[in-house]
Amino acid sequence: MKISTYTVKPNLPPSLKALDEIARNLWLSWNYDAVQLFIRLDYDSWTRSQQSPVRTLGMVSQEHLLQAAQDDSYIAALNSVYERFQKYKNGETWYKGSREKTIAYFSMEYGMDVSLPIYSGGLGILSGDHMKTSSDMGLPLVGIGLLYRQGYFTQNLNADGFQQEGYPENDWYNMPVERKEDTKGNPIKISVDLAGKIAIAQIWEVKVGRSSLYLLDTNIDENSPEIRNITAALYGGDKETRIQQEILLGIGGIRALRALGINPSVTHMNEGHAAFLGLERIRELMNDKQFSFDEAREALWPTNIFTTHTPVPAGNERFEIWLVEKYFRSWAQSMGIPWHDFLGLGRINPNDDHETYCMTVLALKLSAYANGVAKLHGKVSREMWQGLWPGLPLNEVPIKHVTNGVHPRTWISSGMMSLLERYFGPSLEEDPTRLAIWDRMSKISDEELWRTHERRREQLVVFARERIRQHIVRTGAVERRVQQAEDALSPSALTLAFARRFATYKRGNLLLRDPERLLRLVRDNKYPVQLIFAGKAHPMDLPGKEIIREIIHFAEKYDVTNRIVFIENYDMTVARYLTSGADVWFNTPRRPLEASGTSGMKAALNGVLNCSILDGWWDEAYTPEVGWAIGQGEQYVDTNLQDDIESKALYDLLERDIIPLFYQRGRDGLPREWTKRMKATMGAMGQSMASHRMLLDYYNGYYAPALNNYQRIVQSDYAESKSLAAYFAKIQQAWNSLKIIRLESNAQPVMQRGDTFTVTASIELGTLKPEELLVELYAGAVSNHDNTIDKAKRLEMKAVGNKGTCYEYQVKVTCDDTGFQGYTVRILPKHAALVHPYRSGFIRWAE
């Protein structure tokens, strides 16, 4: 049956036309006065639309629209918001550079707003905040992702507390996305070859302030049902669906940018899902410039950035070789590289035929820049992937870190933001990179801060009660249970929140480990304590679902459902209420399995104090002035012992520190010491954990250097890339003939600080020249534990003479440090076009 289609849009009176433009730009998601326009227009439509501004406009009756058009106060509010919106879009920004060179940011999911449900959790929220912050700063950055027909699942708990999933269909024509069309009004489309099947995708745009996010969609008539299902659901389907999604994201994403006339000068892969983009960029350059594979790879390596979020090997995407061969054997042939070498791009050990193909390995091998998402996670990542650089000391593995951040205006409650704006002035909005402005927290009165927070706790309780009531009604409970929901929680009790993905390593049930001790806390009427849980378990994670069920059964078994509650369907709306209304935010992962985590940052920016394991971001942010640490960063082999020790430490903190501090009130009823910590938390985290600090780190450490690399490479017409490819071809042939023949010095057995000595090394270079190699002295304190050099300093040695191809290198060393010291010599590649000298397989140590 053929169906002819057309689109119907709301008929807005002329004075309300700006509403449509505001509704279709996610700038409103971090500007509450813009959101208020839609709530005020028709509150019932707003709630029934599930807080979607675009859908709200379509649901409001024409009568309501005409009334609003005649309401002078509403029109004044609309005009004021629209004026701010235009000022934001057209005003000056932090970034003042060229916009011709574009940074393309690739992510599998984006958590922008509840009205655009194409996210599952932390990775997507981070991507959304990254895009919003890029808009604030005016960076020349665009986002690339997939448009999921069903997005992530909705969570419902049955009467037994077991999680059930729903997959509602998204209605794109009533959401803040717009299909991209050419000058003739036809959809712009791209295609990718999927093992002989052509997948066609159309492109949708999401406006994010000044920035744009482009999403690919295969759910169109030209495709077979199998191909249409590629963008059916986020993280849905089997492994073959996953590789198809990742081909579409990486390869299709680059082609989509080309179709839109955008040149991705620099690409940033947010997790390994998009790593195939490196192959597409190489293929493009090979076709356009008739380059070899190696020449094209060297040209693009300095412009690729990769961020890893996964702290355990099993969490990194791997594909069986048969699946890779099905989709990429023809790629290897067209690129002119042996199949074994192609597989080696995705293997830690290229010669291990039993190793699967890893997307993280592919991304690391094709990127000059790589980072973890917290200081501790950077260390964990270097340990995980050290095998890619055999012989390289751990601290030199080229994976750094940029600690995640959160977008303040998205996550700080409207009431708290209004308070901050009164004390911080217009810079909070107009100059968000002025992080030192958070020092003004000390000027805010305790009374104002506390009353603002109390209102948020009250609103959280009202919200939670309504969600609990809806759940009870839906599961068919008796009227008595419905009435009990009205008494759940207290608007004045100490409120503890735990909200995140329910995976076993996050230990959402750690507080339940000693029921007697916990019940004593929640049943205390003098110093009441209440707990709010929220979060989803992956549909296939039965142990995670059991933890949710355990929490609900615990509350019912001990008749404390008014003090321990679980809120269904954790999303951005629930997160906003919890992170602004709780008093204490808990996070209890098994260290070091939390890469970063950002929910605690959101809470901290609202003055909520963290009590967490020293893992992820909290490991570097914690001080006694801003919250509490559970333990001291210990790591355990026996997880049962770990749970016992850390649950007891958590109870101790609650009983001895947290609860007494919260209820320690002066004559005026204010918890002065508590508000002091709130100010310290907001002041410190506003500077260190705001996403504007994160983007400054990315720009200064990654984006600016990569953009400069691109400009230099293009201006030289890729001469340095060709030279680098030829250089590596040459040293590949000669590397095994390099030999450090002799190593000696005039150092005495015992030296004084300030003394100097000379180290001499004789090195057989074979066909190589001294200027083609970096010869370094590697010196420092020698560990008593494993006889290695710790915290080494590196000194470049210079060739001072030769006999044929055997060169003598020397360097003078000053004794700066006392203790047991040592040195050795190593050889690394040296070329002007190298971002860093650490290339897999190219390091030679003295033996």
PDB file of C-alpha atoms in Angstrom, residues 329-486:
ATOM      1  CA  ARG A 329      38.016  -7.807   3.288  1.00  0.00           C
ATOM      2  CA  SER A 330      37.195  -5.698   0.235  1.00  0.00           C
ATOM      3  CA  TRP A 331      38.462  -2.576   2.024  1.00  0.00           C
ATOM      4  CA  ALA A 332      41.884  -4.159   2.549  1.00  0.00           C
ATOM      5  CA  GLN A 333      42.025  -5.113  -1.101  1.00  0.00           C
ATOM      6  CA  SER A 334      41.034  -1.657  -2.330  1.00  0.00           C
ATOM      7  CA  MET A 335      43.585  -0.038  -0.001  1.00  0.00           C
ATOM      8  CA  GLY A 336      46.328  -2.306  -1.253  1.00  0.00           C
ATOM      9  CA  ILE A 337      47.308  -3.718   2.140  1.00  0.00           C
ATOM     10  CA  PRO A 338      47.601  -7.392   3.102  1.00  0.00           C
ATOM     11  CA  TRP A 339      44.667  -8.790   5.059  1.00  0.00           C
ATOM     12  CA  HIS A 340      47.014  -9.712   7.907  1.00  0.00           C
ATOM     13  CA  ASP A 341      48.138  -6.073   8.166  1.00  0.00           C
ATOM     14  CA  PHE A 342      44.542  -4.840   8.121  1.00  0.00           C
ATOM     15  CA  LEU A 343      43.656  -7.137  11.012  1.00  0.00           C
ATOM     16  CA  GLY A 344      46.784  -5.943  12.806  1.00  0.00           C
ATOM     17  CA  LEU A 345      45.272  -2.452  12.996  1.00  0.00           C
ATOM     18  CA  GLY A 346      42.723  -3.796  15.474  1.00  0.00           C
ATOM     19  CA  ARG A 347      44.976  -6.110  17.460  1.00  0.00           C
ATOM     20  CA  ILE A 348      47.343  -5.473  20.342  1.00  0.00           C
ATOM     21  CA  ASN A 349      49.606  -8.156  18.928  1.00  0.00           C
ATOM     22  CA  PRO A 350      49.316  -8.031  15.135  1.00  0.00           C
ATOM     23  CA  ASN A 351      50.796 -11.528  14.846  1.00  0.00           C
ATOM     24  CA  ASP A 352      48.284 -13.189  17.165  1.00  0.00           C
ATOM     25  CA  ASP A 353      45.803 -14.854  14.824  1.00  0.00           C
ATOM     26  CA  HIS A 354      43.552 -15.743  17.753  1.00  0.00           C
ATOM     27  CA  GLU A 355      43.027 -12.149  18.881  1.00  0.00           C
ATOM     28  CA  THR A 356      39.726 -10.513  17.990  1.00  0.00           C
ATOM     29  CA  TYR A 357      39.403  -7.093  16.367  1.00  0.00           C
ATOM     30  CA  CYS A 358      39.195  -4.297  18.936  1.00  0.00           C
ATOM     31  CA  MET A 359      37.732  -0.884  18.135  1.00  0.00           C
ATOM     32  CA  THR A 360      39.714   0.775  20.920  1.00  0.00           C
ATOM     33  CA  VAL A 361      42.971  -0.598  19.504  1.00  0.00           C
ATOM     34  CA  LEU A 362      42.021   0.651  16.031  1.00  0.00           C
ATOM     35  CA  ALA A 363      41.270   4.109  17.412  1.00  0.00           C
ATOM     36  CA  LEU A 364      44.534   4.231  19.371  1.00  0.00           C
ATOM     37  CA  LYS A 365      46.613   3.162  16.378  1.00  0.00           C
ATOM     38  CA  LEU A 366      45.042   5.768  14.091  1.00  0.00           C
ATOM     39  CA  SER A 367      45.166   8.682  16.577  1.00  0.00           C
ATOM     40  CA  ALA A 368      48.088  10.842  17.599  1.00  0.00           C
ATOM     41  CA  TYR A 369      46.131  12.078  20.613  1.00  0.00           C
ATOM     42  CA  ALA A 370      44.427   9.853  23.177  1.00  0.00           C
ATOM     43  CA  ASN A 371      43.026  10.423  26.651  1.00  0.00           C
ATOM     44  CA  GLY A 372      41.129   8.918  29.531  1.00  0.00           C
ATOM     45  CA  VAL A 373      38.386  10.864  31.298  1.00  0.00           C
ATOM     46  CA  ALA A 374      39.887  11.343  34.776  1.00  0.00           C
ATOM     47  CA  LYS A 375      43.381  11.411  36.226  1.00  0.00           C
ATOM     48  CA  LEU A 376      43.021   7.921  37.707  1.00  0.00           C
ATOM     49  CA  HIS A 377      41.366   6.645  34.538  1.00  0.00           C
ATOM     50  CA  GLY A 378      44.303   7.937  32.475  1.00  0.00           C
ATOM     51  CA  LYS A 379      46.614   5.788  34.620  1.00  0.00           C
ATOM     52  CA  VAL A 380      44.290   2.779  34.341  1.00  0.00           C
ATOM     53  CA  SER A 381      44.114   3.233  30.553  1.00  0.00           C
ATOM     54  CA  ARG A 382      47.889   3.362  30.250  1.00  0.00           C
ATOM     55  CA  GLU A 383      48.080   0.103  32.183  1.00  0.00           C
ATOM     56  CA  MET A 384      45.379  -1.502  30.025  1.00  0.00           C
ATOM     57  CA  TRP A 385      46.946  -0.571  26.696  1.00  0.00           C
ATOM     58  CA  GLN A 386      50.678  -0.595  27.493  1.00  0.00           C
ATOM     59  CA  GLY A 387      50.976  -3.693  25.335  1.00  0.00           C
ATOM     60  CA  LEU A 388      50.473  -1.548  22.236  1.00  0.00           C
ATOM     61  CA  TRP A 389      53.856   0.040  22.941  1.00  0.00           C
ATOM     62  CA  PRO A 390      56.056  -2.881  24.051  1.00  0.00           C
ATOM     63  CA  GLY A 391      59.145  -1.749  25.909  1.00  0.00           C
ATOM     64  CA  LEU A 392      57.763   1.706  26.690  1.00  0.00           C
ATOM     65  CA  PRO A 393      57.620   2.662  30.399  1.00  0.00           C
ATOM     66  CA  LEU A 394      54.089   2.957  31.733  1.00  0.00           C
ATOM     67  CA  ASN A 395      54.232   6.684  32.447  1.00  0.00           C
ATOM     68  CA  GLU A 396      55.195   7.395  28.837  1.00  0.00           C
ATOM     69  CA  VAL A 397      52.379   5.459  27.179  1.00  0.00           C
ATOM     70  CA  PRO A 398      50.801   8.205  25.023  1.00  0.00           C
ATOM     71  CA  ILE A 399      47.397   8.240  26.724  1.00  0.00           C
ATOM     72  CA  LYS A 400      46.831  11.329  28.842  1.00  0.00           C
ATOM     73  CA  HIS A 401      43.675  12.460  30.588  1.00  0.00           C
ATOM     74  CA  VAL A 402      41.056  15.178  30.436  1.00  0.00           C
ATOM     75  CA  THR A 403      38.752  14.921  33.416  1.00  0.00           C
ATOM     76  CA  ASN A 404      35.101  15.084  32.429  1.00  0.00           C
ATOM     77  CA  GLY A 405      32.975  18.078  33.319  1.00  0.00           C
ATOM     78  CA  VAL A 406      29.290  19.004  33.359  1.00  0.00           C
ATOM     79  CA  HIS A 407      27.471  21.929  31.765  1.00  0.00           C
ATOM     80  CA  PRO A 408      26.514  24.201  34.685  1.00  0.00           C
ATOM     81  CA  ARG A 409      23.465  25.895  33.194  1.00  0.00           C
ATOM     82  CA  THR A 410      21.989  22.527  32.238  1.00  0.00           C
ATOM     83  CA  TRP A 411      22.363  20.963  35.662  1.00  0.00           C
ATOM     84  CA  ILE A 412      22.127  23.758  38.231  1.00  0.00           C
ATOM     85  CA  SER A 413      18.521  24.213  39.296  1.00  0.00           C
ATOM     86  CA  SER A 414      16.730  27.372  38.194  1.00  0.00           C
ATOM     87  CA  GLY A 415      16.408  28.613  41.764  1.00  0.00           C
ATOM     88  CA  MET A 416      20.087  28.089  42.495  1.00  0.00           C
ATOM     89  CA  MET A 417      21.076  29.637  39.166  1.00  0.00           C
ATOM     90  CA  SER A 418      19.045  32.749  39.977  1.00  0.00           C
ATOM     91  CA  LEU A 419      20.869  33.032  43.293  1.00  0.00           C
ATOM     92  CA  LEU A 420      24.272  32.632  41.621  1.00  0.00           C
ATOM     93  CA  GLU A 421      23.463  35.221  38.955  1.00  0.00           C
ATOM     94  CA  ARG A 422      22.666  37.785  41.624  1.00  0.00           C
ATOM     95  CA  TYR A 423      26.107  37.387  43.164  1.00  0.00           C
ATOM     96  CA  PHE A 424      28.192  36.456  40.116  1.00  0.00           C
ATOM     97  CA  GLY A 425      26.760  39.003  37.688  1.00  0.00           C
ATOM     98  CA  PRO A 426      26.436  38.628  33.899  1.00  0.00           C
ATOM     99  CA  SER A 427      29.812  36.904  33.488  1.00  0.00           C
ATOM    100  CA  LEU A 428      28.288  33.611  34.580  1.00  0.00           C
ATOM    101  CA  GLU A 429      26.340  33.549  31.318  1.00  0.00           C
ATOM    102  CA  GLU A 430      28.354  35.786  29.019  1.00  0.00           C
ATOM    103  CA  ASP A 431      31.856  34.596  29.915  1.00  0.00           C
ATOM    104  CA  PRO A 432      31.502  31.008  31.178  1.00  0.00           C
ATOM    105  CA  THR A 433      35.246  30.328  30.788  1.00  0.00           C
ATOM    106  CA  ARG A 434      35.900  32.851  33.572  1.00  0.00           C
ATOM    107  CA  LEU A 435      36.091  30.055  36.090  1.00  0.00           C
ATOM    108  CA  ALA A 436      37.572  32.140  38.892  1.00  0.00           C
ATOM    109  CA  ILE A 437      34.173  33.802  39.297  1.00  0.00           C
ATOM    110  CA  TRP A 438      33.185  30.803  41.435  1.00  0.00           C
ATOM    111  CA  ASP A 439      35.367  32.273  44.184  1.00  0.00           C
ATOM    112  CA  ARG A 440      32.395  34.574  44.840  1.00  0.00           C
ATOM    113  CA  MET A 441      30.570  31.702  46.554  1.00  0.00           C
ATOM    114  CA  SER A 442      31.924  33.053  49.825  1.00  0.00           C
ATOM    115  CA  LYS A 443      29.845  36.215  49.363  1.00  0.00           C
ATOM    116  CA  ILE A 444      26.517  34.352  49.342  1.00  0.00           C
ATOM    117  CA  SER A 445      24.766  34.390  52.693  1.00  0.00           C
ATOM    118  CA  ASP A 446      24.171  31.105  54.489  1.00  0.00           C
ATOM    119  CA  GLU A 447      20.480  31.953  54.793  1.00  0.00           C
ATOM    120  CA  GLU A 448      19.931  32.425  51.073  1.00  0.00           C
ATOM    121  CA  LEU A 449      21.914  29.349  50.091  1.00  0.00           C
ATOM    122  CA  TRP A 450      20.183  27.099  52.605  1.00  0.00           C
ATOM    123  CA  ARG A 451      16.661  28.318  51.858  1.00  0.00           C
ATOM    124  CA  THR A 452      17.278  27.854  48.135  1.00  0.00           C
ATOM    125  CA  HIS A 453      18.456  24.305  48.727  1.00  0.00           C
ATOM    126  CA  GLU A 454      15.542  23.525  51.040  1.00  0.00           C
ATOM    127  CA  ARG A 455      13.088  24.536  48.327  1.00  0.00           C
ATOM    128  CA  ARG A 456      14.799  22.133  45.943  1.00  0.00           C
ATOM    129  CA  ARG A 457      14.524  19.312  48.481  1.00  0.00           C
ATOM    130  CA  GLU A 458      10.833  20.060  48.886  1.00  0.00           C
ATOM    131  CA  GLN A 459      10.349  19.963  45.119  1.00  0.00           C
ATOM    132  CA  LEU A 460      12.236  16.652  44.953  1.00  0.00           C
ATOM    133  CA  VAL A 461       9.914  15.143  47.544  1.00  0.00           C
ATOM    134  CA  VAL A 462       6.804  16.339  45.677  1.00  0.00           C
ATOM    135  CA  PHE A 463       8.197  14.919  42.428  1.00  0.00           C
ATOM    136  CA  ALA A 464       9.144  11.602  44.039  1.00  0.00           C
ATOM    137  CA  ARG A 465       5.718  11.203  45.641  1.00  0.00           C
ATOM    138  CA  GLU A 466       3.986  11.675  42.298  1.00  0.00           C
ATOM    139  CA  ARG A 467       6.269   9.157  40.592  1.00  0.00           C
ATOM    140  CA  ILE A 468       5.663   6.639  43.386  1.00  0.00           C
ATOM    141  CA  ARG A 469       1.902   7.208  43.149  1.00  0.00           C
ATOM    142  CA  GLN A 470       1.971   6.608  39.379  1.00  0.00           C
ATOM    143  CA  HIS A 471       3.889   3.369  39.874  1.00  0.00           C
ATOM    144  CA  ILE A 472       1.481   2.122  42.554  1.00  0.00           C
ATOM    145  CA  VAL A 473      -1.576   2.915  40.423  1.00  0.00           C
ATOM    146  CA  ARG A 474      -0.036   1.270  37.360  1.00  0.00           C
ATOM    147  CA  THR A 475       0.760  -1.958  39.210  1.00  0.00           C
ATOM    148  CA  GLY A 476      -2.795  -2.181  40.542  1.00  0.00           C
ATOM    149  CA  ALA A 477      -2.083  -1.761  44.258  1.00  0.00           C
ATOM    150  CA  VAL A 478      -4.865  -1.189  46.741  1.00  0.00           C
ATOM    151  CA  GLU A 479      -6.043   2.304  47.634  1.00  0.00           C
ATOM    152  CA  ARG A 480      -4.230   2.141  50.970  1.00  0.00           C
ATOM    153  CA  ARG A 481      -0.899   1.909  49.150  1.00  0.00           C
ATOM    154  CA  VAL A 482      -1.820   4.883  46.998  1.00  0.00           C
ATOM    155  CA  GLN A 483      -2.482   6.938  50.112  1.00  0.00           C
ATOM    156  CA  GLN A 484       0.834   5.808  51.592  1.00  0.00           C
ATOM    157  CA  ALA A 485       2.598   7.363  48.619  1.00  0.00           C
ATOM    158  CA  GLU A 486       1.387  10.752  49.809  1.00  0.00           C
TER     159      GLU A 486
END
